[in-house]
mmCIF file of C-alpha atoms in Angstrom:
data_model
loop_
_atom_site.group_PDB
_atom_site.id
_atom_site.type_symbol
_atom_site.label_atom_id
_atom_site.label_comp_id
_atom_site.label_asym_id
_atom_site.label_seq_id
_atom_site.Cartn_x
_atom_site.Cartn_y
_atom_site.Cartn_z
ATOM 1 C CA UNK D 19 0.000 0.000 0.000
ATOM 2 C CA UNK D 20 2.373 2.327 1.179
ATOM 3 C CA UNK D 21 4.716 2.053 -2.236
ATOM 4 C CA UNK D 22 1.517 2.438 -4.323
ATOM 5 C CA UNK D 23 0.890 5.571 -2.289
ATOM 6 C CA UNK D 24 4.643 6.857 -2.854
ATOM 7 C CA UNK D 25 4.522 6.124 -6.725
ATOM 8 C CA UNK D 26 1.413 8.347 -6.799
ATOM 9 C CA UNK D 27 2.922 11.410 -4.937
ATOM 10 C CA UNK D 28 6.075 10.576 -7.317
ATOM 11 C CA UNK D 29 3.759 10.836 -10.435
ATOM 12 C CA UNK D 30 1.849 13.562 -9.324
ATOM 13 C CA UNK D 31 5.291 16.099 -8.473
ATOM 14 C CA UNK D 32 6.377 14.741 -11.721
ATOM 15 C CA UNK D 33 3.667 16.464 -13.659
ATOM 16 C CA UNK D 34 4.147 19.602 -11.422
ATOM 17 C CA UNK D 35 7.860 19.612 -12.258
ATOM 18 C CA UNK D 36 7.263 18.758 -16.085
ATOM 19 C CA UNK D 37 4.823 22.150 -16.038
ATOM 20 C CA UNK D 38 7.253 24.054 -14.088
ATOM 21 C CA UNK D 39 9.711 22.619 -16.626
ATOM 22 C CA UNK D 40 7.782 23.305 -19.491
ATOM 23 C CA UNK D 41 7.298 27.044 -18.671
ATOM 24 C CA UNK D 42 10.477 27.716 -17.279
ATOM 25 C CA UNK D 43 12.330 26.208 -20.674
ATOM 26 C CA UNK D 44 10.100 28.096 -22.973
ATOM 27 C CA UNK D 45 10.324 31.584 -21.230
ATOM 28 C CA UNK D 46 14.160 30.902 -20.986
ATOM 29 C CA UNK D 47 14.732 30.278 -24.619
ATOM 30 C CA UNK D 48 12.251 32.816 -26.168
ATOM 31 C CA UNK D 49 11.810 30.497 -29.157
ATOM 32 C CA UNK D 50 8.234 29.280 -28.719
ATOM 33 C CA UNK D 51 5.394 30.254 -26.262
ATOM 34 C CA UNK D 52 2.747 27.509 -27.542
ATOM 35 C CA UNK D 53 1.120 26.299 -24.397
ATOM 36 C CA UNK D 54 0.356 23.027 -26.022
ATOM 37 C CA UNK D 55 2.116 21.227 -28.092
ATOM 38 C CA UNK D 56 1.177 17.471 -29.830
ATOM 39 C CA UNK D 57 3.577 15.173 -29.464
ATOM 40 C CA UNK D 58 3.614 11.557 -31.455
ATOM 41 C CA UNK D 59 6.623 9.728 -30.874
ATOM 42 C CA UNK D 60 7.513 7.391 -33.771
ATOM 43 C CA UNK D 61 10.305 4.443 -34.150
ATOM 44 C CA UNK D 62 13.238 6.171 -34.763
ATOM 45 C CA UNK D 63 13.300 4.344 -38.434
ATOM 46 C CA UNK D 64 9.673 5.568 -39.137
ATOM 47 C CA UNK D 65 11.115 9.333 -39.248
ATOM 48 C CA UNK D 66 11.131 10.853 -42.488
ATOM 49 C CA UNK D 67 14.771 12.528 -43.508
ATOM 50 C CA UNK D 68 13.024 15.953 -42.676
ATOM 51 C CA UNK D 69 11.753 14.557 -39.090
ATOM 52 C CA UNK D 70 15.242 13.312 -38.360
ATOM 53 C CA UNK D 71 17.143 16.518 -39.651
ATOM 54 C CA UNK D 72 14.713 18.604 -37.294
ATOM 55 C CA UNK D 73 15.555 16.168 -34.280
ATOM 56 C CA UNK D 74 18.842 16.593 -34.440
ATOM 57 C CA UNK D 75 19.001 20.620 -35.539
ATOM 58 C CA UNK D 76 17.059 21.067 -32.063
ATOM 59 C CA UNK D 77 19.253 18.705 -30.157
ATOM 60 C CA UNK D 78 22.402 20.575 -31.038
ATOM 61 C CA UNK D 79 20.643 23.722 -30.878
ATOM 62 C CA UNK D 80 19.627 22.742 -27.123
ATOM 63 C CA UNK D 81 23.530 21.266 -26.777
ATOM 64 C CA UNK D 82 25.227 24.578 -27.887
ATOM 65 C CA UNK D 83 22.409 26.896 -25.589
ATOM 66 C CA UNK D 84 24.141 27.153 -22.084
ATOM 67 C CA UNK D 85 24.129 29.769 -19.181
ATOM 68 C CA UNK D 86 26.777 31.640 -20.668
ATOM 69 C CA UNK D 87 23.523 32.872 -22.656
ATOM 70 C CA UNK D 88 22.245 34.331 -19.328
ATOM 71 C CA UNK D 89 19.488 31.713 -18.963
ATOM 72 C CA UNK D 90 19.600 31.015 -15.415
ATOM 73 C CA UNK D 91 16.215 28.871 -14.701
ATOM 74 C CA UNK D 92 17.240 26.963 -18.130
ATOM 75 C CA UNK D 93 18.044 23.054 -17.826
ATOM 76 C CA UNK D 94 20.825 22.414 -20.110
ATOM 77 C CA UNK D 95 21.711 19.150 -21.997
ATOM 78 C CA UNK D 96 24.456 18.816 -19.470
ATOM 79 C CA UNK D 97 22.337 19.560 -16.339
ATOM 80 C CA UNK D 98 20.235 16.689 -18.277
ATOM 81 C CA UNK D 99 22.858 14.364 -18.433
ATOM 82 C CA UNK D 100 24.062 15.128 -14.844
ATOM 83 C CA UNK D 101 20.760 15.018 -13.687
ATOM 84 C CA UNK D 102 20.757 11.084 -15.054
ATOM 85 C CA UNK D 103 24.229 10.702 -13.857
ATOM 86 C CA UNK D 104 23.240 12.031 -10.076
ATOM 87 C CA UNK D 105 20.125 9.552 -9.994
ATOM 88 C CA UNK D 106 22.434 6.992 -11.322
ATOM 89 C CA UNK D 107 24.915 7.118 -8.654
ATOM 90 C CA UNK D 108 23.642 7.721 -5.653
ATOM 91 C CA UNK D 109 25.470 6.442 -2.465
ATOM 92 C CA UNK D 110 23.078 4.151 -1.259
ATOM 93 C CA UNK D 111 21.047 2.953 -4.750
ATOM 94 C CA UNK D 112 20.688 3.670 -8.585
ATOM 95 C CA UNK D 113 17.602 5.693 -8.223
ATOM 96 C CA UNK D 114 17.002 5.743 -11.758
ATOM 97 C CA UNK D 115 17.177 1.853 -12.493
ATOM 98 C CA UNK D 116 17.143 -0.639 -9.581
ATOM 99 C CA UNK D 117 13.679 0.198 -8.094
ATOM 100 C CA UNK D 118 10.066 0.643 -9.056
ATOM 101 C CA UNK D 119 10.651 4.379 -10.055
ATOM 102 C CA UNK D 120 11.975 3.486 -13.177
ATOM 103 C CA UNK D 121 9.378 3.985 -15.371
ATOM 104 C CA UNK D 122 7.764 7.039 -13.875
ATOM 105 C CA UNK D 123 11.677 8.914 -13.450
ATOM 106 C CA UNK D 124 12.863 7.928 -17.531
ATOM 107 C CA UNK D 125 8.959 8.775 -18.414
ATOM 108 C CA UNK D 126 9.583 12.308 -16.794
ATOM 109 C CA UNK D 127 13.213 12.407 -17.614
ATOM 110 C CA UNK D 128 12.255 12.132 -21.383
ATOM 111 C CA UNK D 129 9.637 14.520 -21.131
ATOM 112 C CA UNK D 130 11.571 16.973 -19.477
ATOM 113 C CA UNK D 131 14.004 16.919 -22.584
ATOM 114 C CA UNK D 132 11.560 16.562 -25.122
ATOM 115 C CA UNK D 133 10.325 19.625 -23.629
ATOM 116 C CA UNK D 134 13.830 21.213 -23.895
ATOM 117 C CA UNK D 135 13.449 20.245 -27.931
ATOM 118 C CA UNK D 136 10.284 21.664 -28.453
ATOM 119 C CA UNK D 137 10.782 24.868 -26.881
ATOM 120 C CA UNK D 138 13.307 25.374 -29.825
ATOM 121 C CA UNK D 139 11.679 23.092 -32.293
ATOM 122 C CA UNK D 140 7.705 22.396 -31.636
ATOM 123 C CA UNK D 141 7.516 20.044 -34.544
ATOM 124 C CA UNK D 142 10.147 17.634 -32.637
ATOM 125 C CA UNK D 143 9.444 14.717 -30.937
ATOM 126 C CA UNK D 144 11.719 12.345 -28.867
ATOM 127 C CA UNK D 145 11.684 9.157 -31.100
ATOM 128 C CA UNK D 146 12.177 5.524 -29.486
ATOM 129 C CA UNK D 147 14.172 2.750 -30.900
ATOM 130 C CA UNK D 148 12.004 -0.519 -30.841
ATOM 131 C CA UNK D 149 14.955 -2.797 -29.949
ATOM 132 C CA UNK D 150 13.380 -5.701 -30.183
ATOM 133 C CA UNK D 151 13.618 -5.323 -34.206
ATOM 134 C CA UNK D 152 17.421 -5.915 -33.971
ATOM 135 C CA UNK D 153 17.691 -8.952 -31.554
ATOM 136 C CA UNK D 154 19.627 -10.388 -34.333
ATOM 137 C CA UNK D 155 22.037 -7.588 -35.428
ATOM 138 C CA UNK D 156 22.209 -5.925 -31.993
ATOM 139 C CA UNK D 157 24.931 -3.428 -32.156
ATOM 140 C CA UNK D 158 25.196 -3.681 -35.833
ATOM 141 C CA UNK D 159 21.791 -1.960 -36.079
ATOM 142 C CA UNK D 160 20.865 0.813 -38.748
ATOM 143 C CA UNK D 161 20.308 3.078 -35.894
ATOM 144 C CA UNK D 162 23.891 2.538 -35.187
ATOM 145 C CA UNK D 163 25.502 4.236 -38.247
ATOM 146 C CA UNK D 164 26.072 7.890 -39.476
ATOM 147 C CA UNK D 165 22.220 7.615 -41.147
ATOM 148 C CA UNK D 166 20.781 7.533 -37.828
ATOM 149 C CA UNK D 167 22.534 8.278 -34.165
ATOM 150 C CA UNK D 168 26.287 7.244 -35.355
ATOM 151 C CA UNK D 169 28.828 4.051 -34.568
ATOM 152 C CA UNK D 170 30.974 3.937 -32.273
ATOM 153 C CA UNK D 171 34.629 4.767 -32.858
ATOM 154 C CA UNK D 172 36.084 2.075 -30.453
ATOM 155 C CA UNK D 173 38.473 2.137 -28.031
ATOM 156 C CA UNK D 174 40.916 4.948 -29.223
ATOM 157 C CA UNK D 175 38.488 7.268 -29.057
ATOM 158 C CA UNK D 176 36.945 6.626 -25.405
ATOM 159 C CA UNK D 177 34.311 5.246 -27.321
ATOM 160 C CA UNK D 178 33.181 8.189 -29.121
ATOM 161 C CA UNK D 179 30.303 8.215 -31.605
ATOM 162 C CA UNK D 180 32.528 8.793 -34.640
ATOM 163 C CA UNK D 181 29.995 9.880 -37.604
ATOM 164 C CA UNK D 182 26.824 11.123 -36.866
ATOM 165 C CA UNK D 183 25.430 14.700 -36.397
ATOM 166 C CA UNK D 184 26.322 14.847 -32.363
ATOM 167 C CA UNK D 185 29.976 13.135 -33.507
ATOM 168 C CA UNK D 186 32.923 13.431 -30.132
ATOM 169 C CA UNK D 187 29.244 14.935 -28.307
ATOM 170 C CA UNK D 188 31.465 13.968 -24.600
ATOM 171 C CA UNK D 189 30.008 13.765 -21.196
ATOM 172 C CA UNK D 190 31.618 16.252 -19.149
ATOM 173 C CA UNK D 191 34.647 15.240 -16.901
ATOM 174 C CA UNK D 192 32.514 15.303 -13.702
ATOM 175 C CA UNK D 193 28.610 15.371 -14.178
ATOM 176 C CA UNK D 194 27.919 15.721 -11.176
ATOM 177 C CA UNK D 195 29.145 19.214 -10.564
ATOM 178 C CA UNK D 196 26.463 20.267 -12.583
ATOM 179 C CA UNK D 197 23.651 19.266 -10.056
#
């Protein structure tokens, strides 16, 4: 009872923080002030060339926009990925993945970016990758080449995606000083 009762309050601040999110982002960025915006998310595949190019001209848009802009109550894509990196090594437990919170933190955690997206691009929407299509070519998947998110350069480079749009994209030294 009691962990049914916590995954409700967790849901319920979720949406708060998504609208704070939402509003906050948009004001920040001054690209879009659409109060509601549709979003269908498609198999990354299913994407035509001009849904892809979109996707990834708001991505590095949303890489490139940083507080050096002035945009103090904006999230960045590193505040993103040290937000995931915090959750993901806590002390005590990975928040993000070892407990029943994993749906409902990735479900907000991808919302909260796609947010980030369409404040700069409304037309955007976070695709998914249906993984269960490649269970026979696993990391040899089409999504894993310069036509979709990139390959992987190996060892030499730290394991750097090598040829796609967000190519040598790196994690920053310490994530966690972000949070």
């Amino acid at each position: 009872v009691y962990k049914i009762m916590i995954l409700q309050i967790l849901l319920f601040l979720s949406i708060i923080l998504l609208t704070n999110a939402q509003s906050k982002s948009r004001e920040a960025l001054n690209y879009t002030t659409v109060d509601t915006v549709s979003t269908v998310r498609k198999e990354v595949r299913n994407l035509t060339s001009t849904e892809l190019t979109a996707y990834f001209n708001a991505l590095i848009t949303y890489k490139n926009v940083g507080r050096q802009d002035g945009l103090t109550y904006f999230q960045t894509y590193d505040d993103l990925v040290a937000q995931h990196a915090a959750a993901s090594s806590n002390d005590t437990q990975d928040q993000a993945h070892e407990y029943a919170a994993f749906l409902i933190w990735h479900a907000v955690y991808v919302r909260e970016f796609e947010i980030a997206l369409q404040s700069i691009d409304p037309s955007v929407a976070v695709p998914y990758w249906d993984w269960t299509l490649d269970t026979d070519t696993g990391a040899d998947s089409v999504i894993f080449t310069s036509e979709y998110f990139g390959s992987s350069g190996g060892e030499d480079v730290n394991y750097a995606i090598i040829d796609s749009p967000i190519a040598y994209w790196l994690v920053p030294d310490n994530p966690l000083d972000y949070v």
